[in-house]
PDB file of C-alpha atoms in Angstrom:
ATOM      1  CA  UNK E 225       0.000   0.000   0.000  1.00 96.00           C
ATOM      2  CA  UNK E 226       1.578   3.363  -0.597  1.00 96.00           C
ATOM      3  CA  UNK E 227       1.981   6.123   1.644  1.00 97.00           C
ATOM      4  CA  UNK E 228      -0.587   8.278   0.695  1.00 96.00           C
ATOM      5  CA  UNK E 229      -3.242   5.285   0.791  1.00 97.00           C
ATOM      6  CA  UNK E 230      -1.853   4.945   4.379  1.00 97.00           C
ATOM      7  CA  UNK E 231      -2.502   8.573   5.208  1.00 97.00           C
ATOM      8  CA  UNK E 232      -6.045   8.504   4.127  1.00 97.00           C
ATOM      9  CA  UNK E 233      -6.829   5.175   5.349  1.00 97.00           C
ATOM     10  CA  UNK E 234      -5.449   6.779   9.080  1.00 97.00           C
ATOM     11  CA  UNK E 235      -6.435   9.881   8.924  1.00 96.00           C
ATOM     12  CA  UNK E 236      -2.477  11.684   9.539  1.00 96.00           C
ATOM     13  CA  UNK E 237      -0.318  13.028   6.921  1.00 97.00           C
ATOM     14  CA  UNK E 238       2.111  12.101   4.543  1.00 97.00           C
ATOM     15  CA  UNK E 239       4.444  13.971   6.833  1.00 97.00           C
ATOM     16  CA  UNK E 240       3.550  12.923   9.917  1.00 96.00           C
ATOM     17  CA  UNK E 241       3.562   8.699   8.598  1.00 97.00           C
ATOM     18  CA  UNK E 242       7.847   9.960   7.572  1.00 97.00           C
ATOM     19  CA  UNK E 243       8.097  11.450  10.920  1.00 96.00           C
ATOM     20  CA  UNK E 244       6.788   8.549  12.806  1.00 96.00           C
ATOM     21  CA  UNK E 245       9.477   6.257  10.744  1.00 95.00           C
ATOM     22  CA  UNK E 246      12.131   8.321  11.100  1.00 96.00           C
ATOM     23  CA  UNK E 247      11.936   8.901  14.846  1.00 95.00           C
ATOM     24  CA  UNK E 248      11.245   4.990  15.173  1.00 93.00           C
ATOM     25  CA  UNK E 249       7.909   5.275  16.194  1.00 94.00           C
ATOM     26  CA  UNK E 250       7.240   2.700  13.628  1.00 94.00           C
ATOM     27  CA  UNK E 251       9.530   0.294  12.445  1.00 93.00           C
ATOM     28  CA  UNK E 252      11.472   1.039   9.265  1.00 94.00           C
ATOM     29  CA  UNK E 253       8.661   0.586   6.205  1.00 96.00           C
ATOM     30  CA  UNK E 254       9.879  -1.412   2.885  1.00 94.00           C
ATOM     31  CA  UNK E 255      10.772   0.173   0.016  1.00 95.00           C
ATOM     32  CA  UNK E 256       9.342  -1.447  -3.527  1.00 94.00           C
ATOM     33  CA  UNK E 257      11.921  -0.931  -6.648  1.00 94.00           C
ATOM     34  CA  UNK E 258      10.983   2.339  -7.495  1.00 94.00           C
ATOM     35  CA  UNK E 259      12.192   3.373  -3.642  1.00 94.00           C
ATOM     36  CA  UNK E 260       8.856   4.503  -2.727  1.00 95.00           C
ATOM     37  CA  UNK E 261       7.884   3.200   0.604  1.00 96.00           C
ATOM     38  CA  UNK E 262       5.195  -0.221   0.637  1.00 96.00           C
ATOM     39  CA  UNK E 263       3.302  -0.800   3.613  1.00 97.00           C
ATOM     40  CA  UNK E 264       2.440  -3.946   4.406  1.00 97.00           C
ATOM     41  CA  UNK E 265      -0.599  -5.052   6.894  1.00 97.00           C
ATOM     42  CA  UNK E 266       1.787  -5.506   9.512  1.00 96.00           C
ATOM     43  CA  UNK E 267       3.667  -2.144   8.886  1.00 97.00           C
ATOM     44  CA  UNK E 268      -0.610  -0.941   8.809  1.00 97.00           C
ATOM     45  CA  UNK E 269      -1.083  -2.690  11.821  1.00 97.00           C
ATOM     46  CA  UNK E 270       1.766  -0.425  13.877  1.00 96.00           C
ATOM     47  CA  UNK E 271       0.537   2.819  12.446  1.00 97.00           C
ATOM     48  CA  UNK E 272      -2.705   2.315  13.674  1.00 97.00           C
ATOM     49  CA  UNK E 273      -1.106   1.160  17.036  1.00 95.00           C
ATOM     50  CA  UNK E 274       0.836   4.531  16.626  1.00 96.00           C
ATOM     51  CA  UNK E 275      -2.457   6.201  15.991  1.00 97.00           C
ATOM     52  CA  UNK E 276      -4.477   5.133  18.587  1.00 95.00           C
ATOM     53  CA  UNK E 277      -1.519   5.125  21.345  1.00 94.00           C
ATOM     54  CA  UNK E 278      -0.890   9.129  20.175  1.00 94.00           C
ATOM     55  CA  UNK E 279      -4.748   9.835  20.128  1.00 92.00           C
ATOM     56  CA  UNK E 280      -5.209   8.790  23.393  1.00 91.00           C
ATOM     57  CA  UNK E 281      -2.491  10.538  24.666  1.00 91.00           C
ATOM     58  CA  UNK E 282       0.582   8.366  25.236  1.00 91.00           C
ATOM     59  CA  UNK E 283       4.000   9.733  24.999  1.00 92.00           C
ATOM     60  CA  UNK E 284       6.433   9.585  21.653  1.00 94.00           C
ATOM     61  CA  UNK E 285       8.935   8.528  23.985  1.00 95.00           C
ATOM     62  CA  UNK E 286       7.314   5.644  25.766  1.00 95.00           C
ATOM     63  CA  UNK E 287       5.768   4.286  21.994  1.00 94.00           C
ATOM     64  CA  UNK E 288       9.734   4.850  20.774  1.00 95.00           C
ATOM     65  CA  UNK E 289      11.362   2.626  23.582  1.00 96.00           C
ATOM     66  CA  UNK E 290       8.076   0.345  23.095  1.00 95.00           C
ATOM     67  CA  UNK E 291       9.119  -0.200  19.785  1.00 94.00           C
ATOM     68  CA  UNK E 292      12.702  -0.562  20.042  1.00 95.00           C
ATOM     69  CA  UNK E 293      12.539  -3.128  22.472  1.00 96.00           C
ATOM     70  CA  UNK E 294       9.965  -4.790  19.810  1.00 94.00           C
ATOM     71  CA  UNK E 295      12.169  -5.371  17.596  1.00 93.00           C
ATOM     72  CA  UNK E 296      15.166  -6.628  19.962  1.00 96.00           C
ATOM     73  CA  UNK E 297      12.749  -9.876  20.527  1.00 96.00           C
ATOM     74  CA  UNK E 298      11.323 -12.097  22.667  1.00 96.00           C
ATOM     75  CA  UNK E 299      13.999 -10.939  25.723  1.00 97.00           C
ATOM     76  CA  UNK E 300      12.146  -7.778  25.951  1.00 97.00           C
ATOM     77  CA  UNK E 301       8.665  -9.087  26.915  1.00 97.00           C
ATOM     78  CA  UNK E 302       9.245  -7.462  30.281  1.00 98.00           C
ATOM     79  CA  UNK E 303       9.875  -4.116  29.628  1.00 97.00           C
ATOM     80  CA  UNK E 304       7.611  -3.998  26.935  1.00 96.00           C
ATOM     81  CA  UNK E 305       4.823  -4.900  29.199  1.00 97.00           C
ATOM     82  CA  UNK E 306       6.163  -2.359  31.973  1.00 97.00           C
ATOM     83  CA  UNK E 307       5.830   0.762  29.575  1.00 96.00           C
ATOM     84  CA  UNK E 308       2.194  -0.780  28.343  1.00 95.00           C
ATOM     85  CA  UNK E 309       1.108  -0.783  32.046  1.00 96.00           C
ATOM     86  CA  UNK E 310       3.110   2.540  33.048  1.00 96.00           C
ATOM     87  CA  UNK E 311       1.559   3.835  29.809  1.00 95.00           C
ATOM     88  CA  UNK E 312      -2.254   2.460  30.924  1.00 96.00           C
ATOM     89  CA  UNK E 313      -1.620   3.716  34.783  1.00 96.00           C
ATOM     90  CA  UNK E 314      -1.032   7.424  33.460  1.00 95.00           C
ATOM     91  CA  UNK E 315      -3.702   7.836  31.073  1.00 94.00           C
ATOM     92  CA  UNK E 316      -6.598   5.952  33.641  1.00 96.00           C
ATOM     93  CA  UNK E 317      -5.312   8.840  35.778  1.00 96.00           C
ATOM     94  CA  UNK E 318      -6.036  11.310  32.433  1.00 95.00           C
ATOM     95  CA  UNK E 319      -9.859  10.000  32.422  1.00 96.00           C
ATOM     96  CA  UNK E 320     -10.507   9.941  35.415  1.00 97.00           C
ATOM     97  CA  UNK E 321      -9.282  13.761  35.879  1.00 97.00           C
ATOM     98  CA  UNK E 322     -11.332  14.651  32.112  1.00 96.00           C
ATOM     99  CA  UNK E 323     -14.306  12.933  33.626  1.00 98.00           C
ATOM    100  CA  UNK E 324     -14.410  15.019  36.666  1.00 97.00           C
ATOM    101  CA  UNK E 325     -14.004  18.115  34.382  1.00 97.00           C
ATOM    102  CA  UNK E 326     -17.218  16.186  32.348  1.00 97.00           C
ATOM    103  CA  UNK E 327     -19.103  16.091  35.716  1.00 96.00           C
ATOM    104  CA  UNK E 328     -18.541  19.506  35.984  1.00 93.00           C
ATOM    105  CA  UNK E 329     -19.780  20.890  32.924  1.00 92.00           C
ATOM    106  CA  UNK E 330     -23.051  18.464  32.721  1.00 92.00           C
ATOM    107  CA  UNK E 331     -23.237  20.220  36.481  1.00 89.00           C
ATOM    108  CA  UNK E 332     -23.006  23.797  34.549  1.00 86.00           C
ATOM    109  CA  UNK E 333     -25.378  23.113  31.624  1.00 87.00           C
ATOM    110  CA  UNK E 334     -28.037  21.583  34.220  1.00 87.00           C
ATOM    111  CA  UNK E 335     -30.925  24.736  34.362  1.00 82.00           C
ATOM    112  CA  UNK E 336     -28.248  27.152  32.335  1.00 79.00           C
ATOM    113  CA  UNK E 337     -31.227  28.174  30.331  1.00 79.00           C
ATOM    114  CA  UNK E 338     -32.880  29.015  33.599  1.00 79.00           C
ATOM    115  CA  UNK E 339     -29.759  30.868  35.216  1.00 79.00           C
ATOM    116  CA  UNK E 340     -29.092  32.964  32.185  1.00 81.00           C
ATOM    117  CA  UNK E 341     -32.598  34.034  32.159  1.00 78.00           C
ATOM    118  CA  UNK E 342     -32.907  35.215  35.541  1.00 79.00           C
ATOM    119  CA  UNK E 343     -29.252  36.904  35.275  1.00 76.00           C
ATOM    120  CA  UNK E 344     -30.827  38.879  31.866  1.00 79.00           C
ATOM    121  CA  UNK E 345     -34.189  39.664  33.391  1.00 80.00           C
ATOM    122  CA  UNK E 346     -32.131  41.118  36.354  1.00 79.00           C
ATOM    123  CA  UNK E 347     -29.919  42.997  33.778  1.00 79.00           C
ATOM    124  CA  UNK E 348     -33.170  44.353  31.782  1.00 78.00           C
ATOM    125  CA  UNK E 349     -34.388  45.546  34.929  1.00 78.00           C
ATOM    126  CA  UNK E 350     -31.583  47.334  35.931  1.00 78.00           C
ATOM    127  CA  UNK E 351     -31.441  49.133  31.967  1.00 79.00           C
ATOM    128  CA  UNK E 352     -35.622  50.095  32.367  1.00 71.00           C
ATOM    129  CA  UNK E 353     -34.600  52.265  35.328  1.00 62.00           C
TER     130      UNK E 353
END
């Protein structure tokens, strides 16, 4: 699959699919004879892990390391498993602190219609004087 089918299929850019291989956030993509990268479903299968782990908020540095260690095999199990729960710990802590700020706004938007208008009937009252 070509780059550009990649990006669309994804939803990132051209740019950001060369970023993510050149900083090693995915492994290195094959190159057909014409030198234009050729994504395979597995190379698909780590930008969508790339994706999804950036979406929901997980650090370039953690997904890097992740992936290194990938690739250095079977020995790495450990660690890799380490920076998935790290990973998981910090962004269960992120929810938890969005859906507080959630509770707070379904808390604001509860009667706002009838706030407002008692704020702008006290403001016309004040302008009729």
């Amino acid at each position: 699959m070509m780059i550009t089918d990649v990006s669309k299929k994804y939803g990132i850019s051209v740019d950001t699919l060369r970023y993510y291989e050149r900083i090693g956030l995915i492994p290195p993509v094959n190159r057909n004879e014409s030198g234009y990268r050729d994504y395979t479903e597995e190379d698909c299968e780590w930008v969508y892990f790339a994706v999804a782990m950036r979406s929901a908020g997980i650090s370039v540095e953690a997904l890097i390391e992740y992936v290194d260690l990938f690739q250095k095999g079977i020995n790495t199990i450990d660690a890799r498993k380490k920076i998935l729960l790290e990973q998981r710990e910090l962004l269960a802590e992120r929810i938890g602190d969005m859906q507080k700020v959630l509770e707070r706004l379904d808390r604001k938007i509860d009667g706002y219609e009838e706030r407002i208008l008692k704020y702008e009937e006290k403001l016309k009252n004040r302008c009729i004087k």
